[in-house]
């Protein structure tokens, strides 16, 4: 019985130590979630304005041609995939892997951003073309732009017919959904031409619609990728916060159960000692 109580005390101490770690990680993830979500929402205004400008030019110039709108003959796709650098974020990374298995062909080139899935993707046979793991947490906009430009150049050279992005959409603080977003060929939201009124200020541009679109569309693609990266990192922190909160709650429940079992063992030991004392007194 003494050994049982000692083992229970050790387990209770271990569970409580683990709870302190998961609670601290939950608080850190929550702080990062708030910060990253604010950055994500602040970027939306710029992204929407850029999208509206491109759509307006396309709407007022029907039939305009651009190398980023034409359909290529290649049937291959290059996919930029976002995952995390660290684990302990629930099903965040495995949901990305599941989506990749469902949507991507292993022979098609893949640019992986994030270190946690680099080895797994390689071992599963995916054609990861970046030779070294790319950190998702420390990547800058310029570094991300270089990776996107690599995919754009493959598209322009007709090495691939589609450039797409696999990221995790941030639905809310409890829900995160992996999705595939096509970048090239670009599908513009062509609206009706803007009716000219006394309140409308027409956007003037030069030299021509094709040249402007050839410059604006890559900018729009870079911003879409950056926005989706921020959404993925926000979803990562949200998933980690949920996972650590669940782990903390489980530790509380397990600690309570172990403490109850320890008290029962302690009570049984005391009862046995009292019984032995009473039995010894009766024998005397």
JSON list of C-alpha atoms in Angstrom, two decimals, residues 267-283:
[
{"chain": "A", "resi": 267, "resn": "UNK", "atom": "CA", "xyz": [-7.73, 6.15, 4.04]},
{"chain": "A", "resi": 268, "resn": "UNK", "atom": "CA", "xyz": [-7.49, 2.40, 3.45]},
{"chain": "A", "resi": 269, "resn": "UNK", "atom": "CA", "xyz": [-3.97, 2.36, 4.92]},
{"chain": "A", "resi": 270, "resn": "UNK", "atom": "CA", "xyz": [-5.13, 4.25, 8.03]},
{"chain": "A", "resi": 271, "resn": "UNK", "atom": "CA", "xyz": [-8.12, 1.92, 8.44]},
{"chain": "A", "resi": 272, "resn": "UNK", "atom": "CA", "xyz": [-5.83, -1.11, 8.17]},
{"chain": "A", "resi": 273, "resn": "UNK", "atom": "CA", "xyz": [-3.45, 0.30, 10.80]},
{"chain": "A", "resi": 274, "resn": "UNK", "atom": "CA", "xyz": [-6.34, 0.99, 13.18]},
{"chain": "A", "resi": 275, "resn": "UNK", "atom": "CA", "xyz": [-7.66, -2.54, 12.62]},
{"chain": "A", "resi": 276, "resn": "UNK", "atom": "CA", "xyz": [-4.20, -4.00, 13.38]},
{"chain": "A", "resi": 277, "resn": "UNK", "atom": "CA", "xyz": [-3.91, -1.92, 16.56]},
{"chain": "A", "resi": 278, "resn": "UNK", "atom": "CA", "xyz": [-7.38, -2.94, 17.76]},
{"chain": "A", "resi": 279, "resn": "UNK", "atom": "CA", "xyz": [-6.63, -6.59, 16.91]},
{"chain": "A", "resi": 280, "resn": "UNK", "atom": "CA", "xyz": [-3.35, -6.45, 18.80]},
{"chain": "A", "resi": 281, "resn": "UNK", "atom": "CA", "xyz": [-5.03, -4.89, 21.86]},
{"chain": "A", "resi": 282, "resn": "UNK", "atom": "CA", "xyz": [-7.69, -7.57, 21.87]},
{"chain": "A", "resi": 283, "resn": "UNK", "atom": "CA", "xyz": [-5.04, -10.28, 21.73]}
]
